[in-house]
Each structure stands twice: as C-alpha cells, then as structure tokens.
C-alpha cells in the first residue's frame, strides 16, 4: 500500500507528462503482479462503488479529532478535497503497513462493504492506524470511490508498453474492458496485459478480445500498391465513415 501511495504522491506532485510516465514505469517494473493489477485498475479509471458512506466517514473523523463541525467545514473549505482534509485531521501515525495494494484492497477495503454501521467506526480506525499519512489519504480516496490522479488511460497504456516491450496499440486492445471486471482483478489479469507476443505474431491473450475504437485515417499509399501492401481486397471489410 505504501508503494502505491508513494506513486500517487509522485503523480500528483508533477505536471510533467514524461516524469509521470517514468514514475509509472518504475512502479510497474518492480511491483508484485497482484499489486500491479489493482494499480492498473485504479489508474486506468476503474472505481469500486462507494464502500463507506461519506457521512459516516466525516463523523468518524470529527469524533476522533474532537473537532466541532464548523471548524471541520472551515478546514474542508481551505483544503478543497474531502479525503485530504480527513487525512490531515487524523491523529499522526508512525505505522507503515508492509502489505501490498492487493492485500489491502481484497482483505481490508472490500470487506468493509459487508460491515454494519456499528462495526465500521472501529474497523476503519484500526485500519487507518496502520498507515502513514500519505497512505491514509489514498485509502480514504479508495473507500469513498473518489480516487483520481493526473494520469490518463493513455499514460498507463504507454507505461505498460514500455515495461512489456509490446506495441502500445496492442496494450490498448488488451485493456478494453479491464476496468469493468465484475470480479476482482488478479495477478493473471496483469500478466496477460504485459504478455509478450510470440515470434509468429500470435497474441497469447484471451481469445475474443474486442478491438478498441480508433479514429479513421486516410491511406497515403499509391493505388497501385494497395494489394501488395494491404493484401487482397477480398479479405477486407469496408464501412462508411458517417461522422465527417
């Protein structure tokens, strides 16, 4: 969890696309596949449903920090981000949990959904006490469903392409539907994302994976070279481009 929180801090602190791309590459090169699978899920736009109601979380932090509501509202207005405000108001924690992102998501975060309102407060306090402040911020963003950071799905695609050695377009194809998994993403999902292509050009991903949508581009080849460059016209399917 701490490693992913450090990646979040790097991405959030930089406005340089190249710096963000390098941070992503460094993370994916060293991350455990199970952790990397969840990192791709969140960074590419995947969001679990809100796990803890915001009202419950706000009241928990108010009670823990012993603040009146008006002072909390003043802090929130100054900071501008609810998760950051809550993490700043929590008591300082020197703990730095060593478990990875996958363990935190699967064993600690998702089980909160089945906890009753009475059990949420003590469970949350116990979990937050295990994390340093930066990790607390990321954890709160994840449980409220508000996780986002300044990287696009394209940036994640480019980072995975650099790490795997696969063409970015192939990675984009493999990413189709990745953030829509109804079940939990696993290390196997990530390993299929970055799997090398065999020498005969066969992709070892799941059969039936759809192609992502691409913008249309004009062909610049001379008409006489169409068949030699693109193959027989009998093997192609043509459709009208209706959007201009």
Backbone as CSV, one residue per row, in Angstrom:
resi,resn,N_x,N_y,N_z,CA_x,CA_y,CA_z,C_x,C_y,C_z
1,UNK,0.834,-1.207,0.000,0.000,0.000,0.000,0.869,1.258,0.000
2,UNK,1.946,1.202,0.798,2.815,2.370,0.881,3.451,2.686,-0.464
3,UNK,3.854,1.652,-1.202,4.489,1.872,-2.509,3.513,2.530,-3.481
4,UNK,2.260,2.072,-3.465,1.255,2.675,-4.341,0.963,4.114,-3.909
5,UNK,0.944,4.363,-2.600,0.730,5.722,-2.099,1.873,6.640,-2.520
6,UNK,3.091,6.109,-2.540,4.241,6.900,-2.992,4.119,7.224,-4.482
7,UNK,3.646,6.251,-5.262,3.407,6.508,-6.691,2.358,7.598,-6.848
8,UNK,1.277,7.518,-6.079,0.228,8.539,-6.134,0.814,9.918,-5.847
9,UNK,1.672,10.005,-4.832,2.271,11.297,-4.462,3.131,11.844,-5.600
10,UNK,3.891,10.977,-6.252,4.726,11.418,-7.376,3.880,11.928,-8.532
11,UNK,2.826,11.196,-8.841,1.959,11.592,-9.951,1.222,12.885,-9.644
12,UNK,0.793,13.029,-8.400,0.015,14.198,-8.001,0.877,15.459,-7.925
13,UNK,2.170,15.281,-7.652,3.052,16.437,-7.445,3.649,16.978,-8.741
14,UNK,3.537,16.221,-9.831,4.204,16.615,-11.075,3.196,17.032,-12.144
15,UNK,3.623,17.985,-12.969,2.832,18.378,-14.141,3.496,17.916,-15.434
16,UNK,4.638,17.238,-15.299,5.381,16.767,-16.459,4.888,15.394,-16.898
17,UNK,4.449,15.292,-18.135,3.987,14.001,-18.654,5.105,12.973,-18.659
18,UNK,6.320,13.408,-18.987,7.452,12.483,-19.018,7.797,11.980,-17.621
19,UNK,7.729,12.874,-16.631,8.010,12.473,-15.252,6.969,11.479,-14.754
20,UNK,5.716,11.719,-15.105,4.656,10.792,-14.702,4.825,9.444,-15.377
21,UNK,5.187,9.470,-16.649,5.387,8.223,-17.385,6.531,7.423,-16.763
22,UNK,7.609,8.101,-16.382,8.746,7.431,-15.755,8.347,6.845,-14.404
23,UNK,7.569,7.580,-13.628,7.115,7.080,-12.321,6.267,5.823,-12.493
24,UNK,5.387,5.829,-13.489,4.557,4.654,-13.760,5.416,3.456,-14.168
25,UNK,6.377,3.694,-15.047,7.254,2.615,-15.491,8.025,2.020,-14.321
26,UNK,8.571,2.880,-13.473,9.341,2.404,-12.324,8.472,1.553,-11.402
27,UNK,7.222,1.985,-11.225,6.324,1.222,-10.356,6.035,-0.150,-10.957
28,UNK,5.636,-0.197,-12.235,5.254,-1.464,-12.851,6.437,-2.422,-12.994
29,UNK,7.630,-1.883,-13.131,8.802,-2.741,-13.266,9.116,-3.497,-11.985
30,UNK,8.760,-2.929,-10.842,9.124,-3.555,-9.575,7.935,-4.093,-8.782
31,UNK,6.714,-3.760,-9.175,5.539,-4.133,-8.390,5.223,-5.619,-8.521
32,UNK,4.704,-6.183,-7.451,4.166,-7.536,-7.496,2.995,-7.544,-8.486
33,UNK,2.860,-8.591,-9.314,1.786,-8.609,-10.316,0.384,-8.392,-9.743
34,UNK,0.122,-8.928,-8.544,-1.203,-8.734,-7.943,-1.431,-7.268,-7.596
35,UNK,-0.382,-6.597,-7.081,-0.491,-5.168,-6.772,-0.617,-4.355,-8.055
36,UNK,0.179,-4.726,-9.063,0.143,-4.011,-10.334,-1.225,-4.131,-11.001
37,UNK,-1.878,-5.288,-10.823,-3.208,-5.491,-11.420,-4.195,-4.473,-10.874
38,UNK,-4.180,-4.245,-9.560,-5.088,-3.264,-8.966,-4.657,-1.843,-9.296
39,UNK,-3.350,-1.611,-9.376,-2.865,-0.271,-9.732,-3.363,0.121,-11.117
40,UNK,-3.277,-0.810,-12.078,-3.785,-0.532,-13.426,-5.279,-0.254,-13.362
41,UNK,-6.000,-1.045,-12.591,-7.448,-0.869,-12.461,-7.794,0.544,-12.016
42,UNK,-7.161,1.016,-10.953,-7.481,2.335,-10.414,-6.947,3.464,-11.304
43,UNK,-5.722,3.329,-11.799,-5.107,4.392,-12.594,-5.767,4.541,-13.963
44,UNK,-6.323,3.448,-14.483,-6.977,3.497,-15.798,-8.442,3.902,-15.696
45,UNK,-8.880,4.250,-14.491,-10.238,4.773,-14.343,-11.235,3.867,-13.664
46,UNK,-10.805,2.685,-13.217,-11.710,1.783,-12.516,-12.052,2.336,-11.140
47,UNK,-13.291,2.197,-10.757,-13.731,2.701,-9.449,-14.707,1.698,-8.829
48,UNK,-14.358,1.168,-7.646,-15.359,0.360,-6.948,-16.456,1.272,-6.435
49,UNK,-17.633,0.722,-6.229,-18.698,1.534,-5.669,-18.287,2.032,-4.291
50,UNK,-18.866,3.160,-3.903,-18.536,3.740,-2.603,-18.707,2.677,-1.517
51,UNK,-17.652,2.464,-0.742,-17.637,1.390,0.238,-18.105,1.873,1.606
52,UNK,-17.720,3.091,1.968,-18.129,3.677,3.244,-18.849,4.985,2.956
53,UNK,-20.069,5.173,3.471,-20.784,6.431,3.228,-19.968,7.622,3.717
54,UNK,-19.948,8.684,2.924,-19.180,9.870,3.281,-19.615,10.423,4.631
55,UNK,-20.909,10.382,4.891,-21.424,10.904,6.161,-20.824,10.159,7.346
56,UNK,-20.733,8.846,7.239,-20.162,8.030,8.313,-18.689,8.363,8.504
57,UNK,-17.966,8.508,7.401,-16.537,8.800,7.470,-16.280,10.169,8.080
58,UNK,-17.053,11.151,7.675,-16.907,12.510,8.234,-17.132,12.512,9.739
59,UNK,-18.175,11.834,10.172,-18.485,11.823,11.597,-17.409,11.088,12.391
60,UNK,-16.867,10.037,11.794,-15.799,9.292,12.455,-14.582,10.183,12.702
61,UNK,-14.196,10.938,11.670,-13.020,11.807,11.810,-13.316,12.948,12.777
62,UNK,-14.535,13.483,12.734,-14.917,14.542,13.675,-14.788,14.060,15.116
63,UNK,-15.292,12.862,15.374,-15.227,12.315,16.726,-13.790,12.025,17.136
64,UNK,-12.997,11.479,16.202,-11.616,11.110,16.512,-10.752,12.342,16.767
65,UNK,-10.966,13.371,15.937,-10.167,14.595,16.070,-10.732,15.547,17.115
66,UNK,-11.913,15.237,17.628,-12.562,16.072,18.647,-12.701,17.520,18.172
67,UNK,-13.210,17.671,16.935,-13.403,18.998,16.364,-14.889,19.317,16.256
68,UNK,-15.264,20.567,16.459,-16.648,20.957,16.167,-16.859,20.953,14.658
69,UNK,-18.096,20.775,14.250,-18.382,20.658,12.818,-18.016,21.920,12.057
70,UNK,-18.214,23.094,12.668,-17.907,24.337,11.960,-16.422,24.441,11.639
71,UNK,-15.569,23.943,12.555,-14.124,24.004,12.312,-13.729,23.012,11.218
72,UNK,-14.388,21.854,11.217,-14.145,20.899,10.130,-14.500,21.524,8.782
73,UNK,-15.646,22.193,8.719,-16.075,22.814,7.463,-15.096,23.890,7.011
74,UNK,-14.533,24.645,7.961,-13.537,25.654,7.613,-12.287,24.997,7.034
75,UNK,-11.870,23.901,7.645,-10.696,23.170,7.149,-10.961,22.619,5.752
76,UNK,-12.154,22.050,5.569,-12.527,21.467,4.274,-12.521,22.539,3.191
77,UNK,-13.047,23.719,3.512,-13.078,24.809,2.536,-11.675,25.262,2.168
78,UNK,-10.773,25.267,3.144,-9.393,25.699,2.879,-8.631,24.665,2.049
79,UNK,-8.849,23.392,2.333,-8.113,22.328,1.633,-8.737,22.034,0.268
80,UNK,-10.061,21.936,0.227,-10.753,21.729,-1.041,-10.925,20.290,-1.464
81,UNK,-10.390,19.346,-0.698,-10.504,17.927,-1.029,-10.888,17.184,0.242
82,UNK,-11.991,16.439,0.195,-12.502,15.801,1.394,-11.529,14.764,1.948
83,UNK,-11.013,13.884,1.083,-10.104,12.841,1.555,-8.843,13.442,2.169
84,UNK,-8.313,14.489,1.549,-7.109,15.130,2.089,-7.412,15.797,3.420
85,UNK,-8.577,16.438,3.514,-8.962,17.067,4.780,-9.049,16.033,5.889
86,UNK,-9.693,14.905,5.608,-9.847,13.862,6.609,-8.497,13.289,7.028
87,UNK,-7.598,13.073,6.053,-6.283,12.502,6.380,-5.450,13.467,7.215
88,UNK,-5.622,14.772,6.990,-4.872,15.762,7.765,-5.394,15.881,9.191
89,UNK,-6.654,15.567,9.404,-7.249,15.697,10.734,-7.085,14.441,11.583
90,UNK,-6.673,13.349,10.960,-6.455,12.126,11.722,-5.239,12.281,12.641
91,UNK,-5.241,11.596,13.780,-4.049,11.625,14.642,-2.829,11.115,13.887
92,UNK,-1.657,11.692,14.099,-0.446,11.229,13.404,-0.198,9.745,13.668
93,UNK,0.241,9.046,12.626,0.534,7.626,12.745,1.946,7.362,12.243
94,UNK,2.710,6.631,13.049,4.078,6.295,12.651,4.141,4.937,11.969
95,UNK,2.997,4.271,11.855,2.978,2.937,11.254,3.112,3.020,9.740
96,UNK,3.744,2.014,9.175,3.866,1.909,7.725,3.623,0.453,7.347
97,UNK,2.370,0.104,7.133,1.996,-1.281,6.846,2.773,-1.799,5.629
98,UNK,3.289,-3.008,5.747,4.133,-3.562,4.684,3.337,-4.311,3.615
99,UNK,2.050,-4.603,3.888,1.262,-5.347,2.912,1.066,-4.540,1.638
100,UNK,0.985,-5.242,0.509,0.847,-4.585,-0.780,-0.570,-4.111,-1.046
101,UNK,-0.751,-3.432,-2.171,-2.043,-2.868,-2.547,-3.110,-3.949,-2.665
102,UNK,-2.796,-5.077,-3.285,-3.790,-6.135,-3.482,-4.317,-6.644,-2.146
103,UNK,-3.417,-6.842,-1.196,-3.829,-7.324,0.120,-4.760,-6.325,0.788
104,UNK,-4.439,-5.033,0.675,-5.269,-4.011,1.311,-6.641,-3.928,0.650
105,UNK,-6.667,-4.001,-0.657,-7.953,-3.901,-1.361,-8.825,-5.125,-1.069
106,UNK,-8.246,-6.315,-1.190,-9.040,-7.540,-1.110,-9.351,-7.978,0.316
107,UNK,-8.396,-7.765,1.234,-8.572,-8.263,2.598,-9.082,-7.220,3.576
108,UNK,-8.938,-5.942,3.231,-9.298,-4.895,4.190,-10.346,-3.920,3.644
109,UNK,-10.158,-3.472,2.398,-11.050,-2.459,1.848,-12.401,-3.042,1.434
110,UNK,-12.414,-4.032,0.561,-13.674,-4.581,0.046,-14.537,-5.226,1.136
111,UNK,-13.960,-5.909,2.138,-14.803,-6.475,3.197,-15.573,-5.433,4.002
112,UNK,-15.179,-4.166,3.938,-15.910,-3.129,4.664,-17.346,-2.992,4.164
113,UNK,-17.584,-3.420,2.930,-18.936,-3.329,2.368,-19.952,-4.109,3.206
114,UNK,-19.512,-5.236,3.749,-20.437,-6.098,4.496,-20.501,-5.750,5.976
115,UNK,-19.717,-4.768,6.399,-19.732,-4.392,7.816,-20.943,-3.519,8.116
116,UNK,-21.538,-3.737,9.251,-22.651,-2.899,9.669,-22.155,-1.534,10.106
117,UNK,-23.056,-0.576,10.215,-22.677,0.781,10.598,-21.973,0.791,11.945
118,UNK,-22.402,-0.086,12.862,-21.800,-0.112,14.193,-20.362,-0.601,14.156
119,UNK,-20.060,-1.494,13.210,-18.709,-2.046,13.134,-17.762,-1.187,12.306
120,UNK,-18.303,-0.299,11.486,-17.454,0.475,10.577,-16.440,1.336,11.312
121,UNK,-16.886,2.066,12.313,-16.001,3.002,13.003,-14.777,2.313,13.599
122,UNK,-14.949,1.281,14.431,-13.755,0.639,14.995,-12.877,-0.032,13.945
123,UNK,-13.504,-0.615,12.909,-12.705,-1.258,11.864,-11.878,-0.229,11.091
124,UNK,-12.506,0.883,10.740,-11.796,1.921,9.994,-10.659,2.516,10.803
125,UNK,-10.908,2.815,12.055,-9.873,3.395,12.910,-8.679,2.452,13.034
126,UNK,-8.964,1.171,13.172,-7.883,0.191,13.296,-7.060,0.119,12.013
127,UNK,-7.740,0.185,10.863,-7.022,0.126,9.584,-6.207,1.394,9.346
128,UNK,-6.817,2.548,9.591,-6.127,3.814,9.356,-4.921,3.970,10.269
129,UNK,-4.998,3.392,11.459,-3.877,3.487,12.402,-2.650,2.714,11.925
130,UNK,-2.849,1.814,10.959,-1.730,1.031,10.424,-0.977,1.754,9.317
131,UNK,-1.503,2.900,8.875,-0.963,3.575,7.693,-0.336,4.914,8.037
132,UNK,0.698,5.292,7.281,1.240,6.645,7.374,0.268,7.604,6.690
133,UNK,0.494,8.899,6.829,-0.488,9.886,6.373,-0.755,9.811,4.876
134,UNK,0.292,9.635,4.061,0.090,9.565,2.614,-0.749,8.344,2.239
135,UNK,-0.492,7.228,2.897,-1.272,6.018,2.621,-2.705,6.169,3.110
136,UNK,-2.896,6.883,4.226,-4.246,7.159,4.716,-5.050,7.940,3.680
137,UNK,-4.403,8.922,3.071,-5.070,9.731,2.041,-5.553,8.855,0.893
138,UNK,-4.673,7.997,0.381,-5.032,7.139,-0.741,-6.122,6.151,-0.331
139,UNK,-6.007,5.590,0.865,-7.000,4.625,1.337,-8.382,5.263,1.446
140,UNK,-8.440,6.479,1.962,-9.724,7.175,2.082,-10.306,7.448,0.698
141,UNK,-9.460,7.840,-0.251,-9.950,8.080,-1.607,-10.516,6.802,-2.222
142,UNK,-9.886,5.678,-1.931,-10.357,4.414,-2.486,-11.689,3.994,-1.871
143,UNK,-11.848,4.160,-0.564,-13.086,3.694,0.063,-14.259,4.626,-0.220
144,UNK,-13.971,5.874,-0.595,-15.062,6.791,-0.938,-15.383,6.762,-2.430
145,UNK,-14.577,6.019,-3.214,-14.813,5.943,-4.657,-14.414,7.203,-5.398
146,UNK,-13.590,8.043,-4.759,-13.216,9.320,-5.384,-11.770,9.328,-5.855
147,UNK,-11.163,8.143,-5.992,-9.752,8.104,-6.385,-9.576,8.597,-7.814
148,UNK,-8.719,9.577,-7.970,-8.286,10.026,-9.295,-6.976,10.775,-9.120
149,UNK,-6.149,10.710,-10.117,-4.870,11.397,-10.095,-4.575,11.805,-11.535
150,UNK,-3.662,12.739,-11.715,-3.467,13.352,-13.027,-2.766,12.504,-14.063
151,UNK,-3.272,11.307,-14.307,-2.760,10.491,-15.416,-3.955,9.978,-16.216
152,UNK,-3.762,9.804,-17.491,-4.819,9.301,-18.361,-4.618,7.813,-18.609
153,UNK,-5.636,7.193,-19.162,-5.519,5.788,-19.546,-4.430,5.614,-20.588
154,UNK,-4.251,6.630,-21.436,-3.189,6.572,-22.443,-1.815,6.519,-21.790
155,UNK,-1.625,7.282,-20.707,-0.341,7.261,-19.994,-0.069,5.877,-19.421
156,UNK,-1.094,5.272,-18.850,-0.946,3.921,-18.309,-0.611,2.948,-19.437
157,UNK,-1.265,3.112,-20.570,-1.006,2.253,-21.730,0.440,2.376,-22.188
158,UNK,0.924,3.597,-22.282,2.306,3.820,-22.724,3.308,3.243,-21.729
159,UNK,3.021,3.374,-20.436,3.927,2.829,-19.420,3.971,1.305,-19.510
160,UNK,2.823,0.675,-19.673,2.780,-0.786,-19.794,3.475,-1.258,-21.064
161,UNK,3.335,-0.486,-22.129,4.010,-0.830,-23.383,5.525,-0.785,-23.203
162,UNK,6.007,0.239,-22.498,7.446,0.375,-22.270,7.977,-0.757,-21.397
163,UNK,7.204,-1.144,-20.400,7.646,-2.194,-19.482,7.607,-3.568,-20.148
164,UNK,6.579,-3.802,-20.964,6.393,-5.125,-21.559,7.122,-5.320,-22.879
165,UNK,7.435,-4.210,-23.559,8.040,-4.313,-24.884,7.019,-4.545,-25.980
166,UNK,5.730,-4.505,-25.628,4.663,-4.676,-26.622,4.276,-3.325,-27.211
167,UNK,3.720,-3.353,-28.403,3.243,-2.127,-29.025,2.098,-1.541,-28.195
168,UNK,2.072,-0.216,-28.080,1.056,0.452,-27.262,-0.357,0.157,-27.767
169,UNK,-0.520,-0.011,-29.070,-1.846,-0.310,-29.613,-2.327,-1.688,-29.162
170,UNK,-1.391,-2.617,-29.046,-1.756,-3.949,-28.578,-2.153,-3.903,-27.097
171,UNK,-1.415,-3.113,-26.312,-1.763,-2.948,-24.894,-3.149,-2.306,-24.776
172,UNK,-3.424,-1.306,-25.616,-4.742,-0.659,-25.593,-5.843,-1.665,-25.890
173,UNK,-5.578,-2.576,-26.813,-6.566,-3.608,-27.142,-6.808,-4.511,-25.937
174,UNK,-5.738,-4.899,-25.264,-5.875,-5.782,-24.107,-6.578,-5.095,-22.937
175,UNK,-6.476,-3.776,-22.872,-7.080,-3.030,-21.770,-8.587,-2.836,-21.925
176,UNK,-9.118,-3.126,-23.107,-10.554,-2.961,-23.317,-11.309,-3.824,-22.312
177,UNK,-12.160,-3.198,-21.530,-12.957,-3.923,-20.548,-12.251,-4.224,-19.246
178,UNK,-10.985,-3.867,-19.125,-10.215,-4.221,-17.917,-10.824,-3.611,-16.659
179,UNK,-11.269,-2.369,-16.743,-11.804,-1.700,-15.558,-13.275,-2.034,-15.320
180,UNK,-13.835,-2.920,-16.146,-15.237,-3.305,-15.988,-15.383,-4.686,-15.366
181,UNK,-14.283,-5.242,-14.871,-14.345,-6.582,-14.285,-15.363,-6.624,-13.150
182,UNK,-16.312,-7.536,-13.254,-17.284,-7.687,-12.177,-16.649,-8.414,-10.998
183,UNK,-15.694,-9.294,-11.295,-14.947,-9.953,-10.233,-13.659,-9.164,-9.989
184,UNK,-12.905,-9.568,-9.007,-11.677,-8.856,-8.679,-10.607,-9.089,-9.743
185,UNK,-9.832,-8.055,-10.027,-8.696,-8.240,-10.925,-7.629,-9.038,-10.180
186,UNK,-6.862,-9.786,-10.917,-5.871,-10.671,-10.310,-4.511,-10.475,-10.972
187,UNK,-3.511,-11.128,-10.402,-2.175,-11.097,-10.994,-2.206,-11.626,-12.416
188,UNK,-3.061,-12.645,-12.671,-3.156,-13.220,-14.010,-3.665,-12.196,-15.014
189,UNK,-4.627,-11.346,-14.604,-5.110,-10.291,-15.496,-3.941,-9.387,-15.915
190,UNK,-3.124,-9.006,-14.944,-1.997,-8.111,-15.248,-0.962,-8.801,-16.141
191,UNK,-0.658,-10.058,-15.835,0.348,-10.772,-16.621,-0.111,-10.950,-18.065
192,UNK,-1.419,-11.081,-18.289,-1.922,-11.153,-19.664,-1.804,-9.804,-20.372
193,UNK,-1.919,-8.724,-19.584,-1.752,-7.381,-20.175,-0.365,-7.201,-20.762
194,UNK,0.639,-7.688,-20.050,2.031,-7.419,-20.454,2.691,-8.640,-21.101
195,UNK,1.909,-9.682,-21.423,2.481,-10.898,-22.001,3.127,-10.595,-23.350
196,UNK,4.309,-11.160,-23.605,4.952,-10.934,-24.909,4.193,-11.625,-26.023
197,UNK,4.394,-11.132,-27.208,3.803,-11.734,-28.403,4.801,-12.722,-28.973
198,UNK,4.342,-13.905,-29.358,5.245,-14.924,-29.875,5.841,-14.491,-31.208
199,UNK,6.889,-15.187,-31.632,7.603,-14.821,-32.856,6.710,-14.875,-34.097
200,UNK,5.679,-15.726,-34.065,4.791,-15.799,-35.225,3.685,-14.753,-35.164
201,UNK,3.779,-13.839,-34.171,2.824,-12.741,-34.096,1.528,-13.081,-33.390
202,UNK,1.443,-14.273,-32.807,0.218,-14.685,-32.125,0.177,-14.069,-30.734
203,UNK,-0.923,-13.453,-30.417,-1.112,-12.829,-29.113,-1.628,-13.883,-28.143
204,UNK,-0.972,-14.004,-26.983,-1.347,-15.027,-26.028,-2.467,-14.586,-25.074
205,UNK,-3.115,-13.467,-25.363,-4.217,-13.004,-24.519,-5.434,-13.895,-24.720
206,UNK,-6.516,-13.611,-23.998,-7.745,-14.396,-24.131,-8.305,-14.262,-25.547
207,UNK,-8.828,-15.344,-26.136,-9.459,-15.237,-27.457,-10.734,-14.410,-27.374
208,UNK,-11.033,-13.718,-28.454,-12.280,-12.957,-28.497,-12.185,-11.565,-27.921
209,UNK,-10.988,-11.121,-27.561,-10.839,-9.771,-27.012,-11.190,-8.740,-28.078
210,UNK,-12.114,-7.806,-27.796,-12.502,-6.833,-28.828,-11.416,-5.798,-29.069
211,UNK,-11.457,-5.197,-30.244,-10.546,-4.110,-30.558,-11.120,-2.800,-30.032
212,UNK,-10.279,-1.910,-29.526,-10.787,-0.597,-29.104,-11.134,0.247,-30.318
213,UNK,-11.888,1.322,-30.096,-12.242,2.218,-31.184,-11.043,3.097,-31.542
214,UNK,-10.839,3.323,-32.830,-9.763,4.176,-33.301,-10.324,5.216,-34.259
215,UNK,-9.677,6.350,-34.319,-10.056,7.365,-35.296,-9.683,6.890,-36.695
216,UNK,-10.448,7.314,-37.671,-10.153,6.953,-39.061,-9.018,7.822,-39.593
217,UNK,-8.172,7.240,-40.404,-7.063,7.980,-41.018,-7.016,7.650,-42.510
218,UNK,-6.699,8.624,-43.351,-6.614,8.347,-44.798,-5.406,7.476,-45.118
219,UNK,-5.556,6.621,-46.122,-4.442,5.797,-46.589,-3.625,6.623,-47.583
220,UNK,-2.338,6.702,-47.361,-1.475,7.535,-48.214,-0.741,6.717,-49.280
221,UNK,-1.056,5.428,-49.371,-0.376,4.595,-50.361,-0.895,4.884,-51.768
222,UNK,-0.052,4.668,-52.743,-0.486,4.753,-54.145,-1.435,3.592,-54.428
223,UNK,-2.444,3.849,-55.253,-3.460,2.824,-55.518,-2.838,1.540,-56.060
224,UNK,-1.809,1.681,-56.865,-1.187,0.512,-57.490,-0.540,-0.423,-56.471
225,UNK,-0.214,0.103,-55.283,0.481,-0.722,-54.279,-0.462,-1.253,-53.200
226,UNK,-1.762,-1.000,-53.363,-2.723,-1.438,-52.351,-2.621,-2.941,-52.064
227,UNK,-2.693,-3.736,-53.119,-2.761,-5.182,-52.911,-1.472,-5.724,-52.313
228,UNK,-0.323,-5.196,-52.758,0.949,-5.703,-52.234,1.159,-5.297,-50.776
229,UNK,0.631,-4.132,-50.387,0.841,-3.635,-49.023,-0.274,-4.064,-48.060
230,UNK,-1.497,-4.150,-48.562,-2.642,-4.403,-47.692,-3.287,-5.759,-47.900
231,UNK,-2.857,-6.496,-48.900,-3.464,-7.772,-49.178,-4.649,-7.634,-50.106
232,UNK,-5.233,-8.755,-50.459,-6.351,-8.771,-51.395,-7.555,-8.034,-50.822
233,UNK,-8.249,-7.284,-51.662,-9.436,-6.551,-51.236,-10.529,-7.505,-50.749
234,UNK,-10.485,-8.752,-51.178,-11.498,-9.733,-50.755,-11.398,-10.042,-49.262
235,UNK,-10.241,-9.732,-48.669,-10.044,-10.015,-47.244,-10.389,-8.831,-46.349
236,UNK,-10.854,-7.737,-46.954,-11.133,-6.514,-46.176,-12.634,-6.255,-46.087
237,UNK,-12.994,-5.558,-45.031,-14.371,-5.133,-44.842,-14.361,-3.614,-44.779
238,UNK,-15.215,-2.978,-45.545,-15.234,-1.517,-45.625,-16.547,-0.999,-45.043
239,UNK,-16.462,0.092,-44.260,-17.681,0.705,-43.764,-17.606,2.216,-43.972
240,UNK,-18.732,2.848,-44.132,-18.778,4.292,-44.333,-18.374,4.994,-43.042
241,UNK,-17.729,6.135,-43.230,-17.370,6.998,-42.099,-18.425,8.119,-42.059
242,UNK,-19.374,8.004,-41.129,-20.521,8.882,-41.109,-20.302,10.177,-40.321
243,UNK,-19.228,10.254,-39.533,-19.080,11.441,-38.657,-18.282,12.560,-39.323
244,UNK,-18.147,12.544,-40.613,-17.466,13.618,-41.324,-16.023,13.366,-41.564
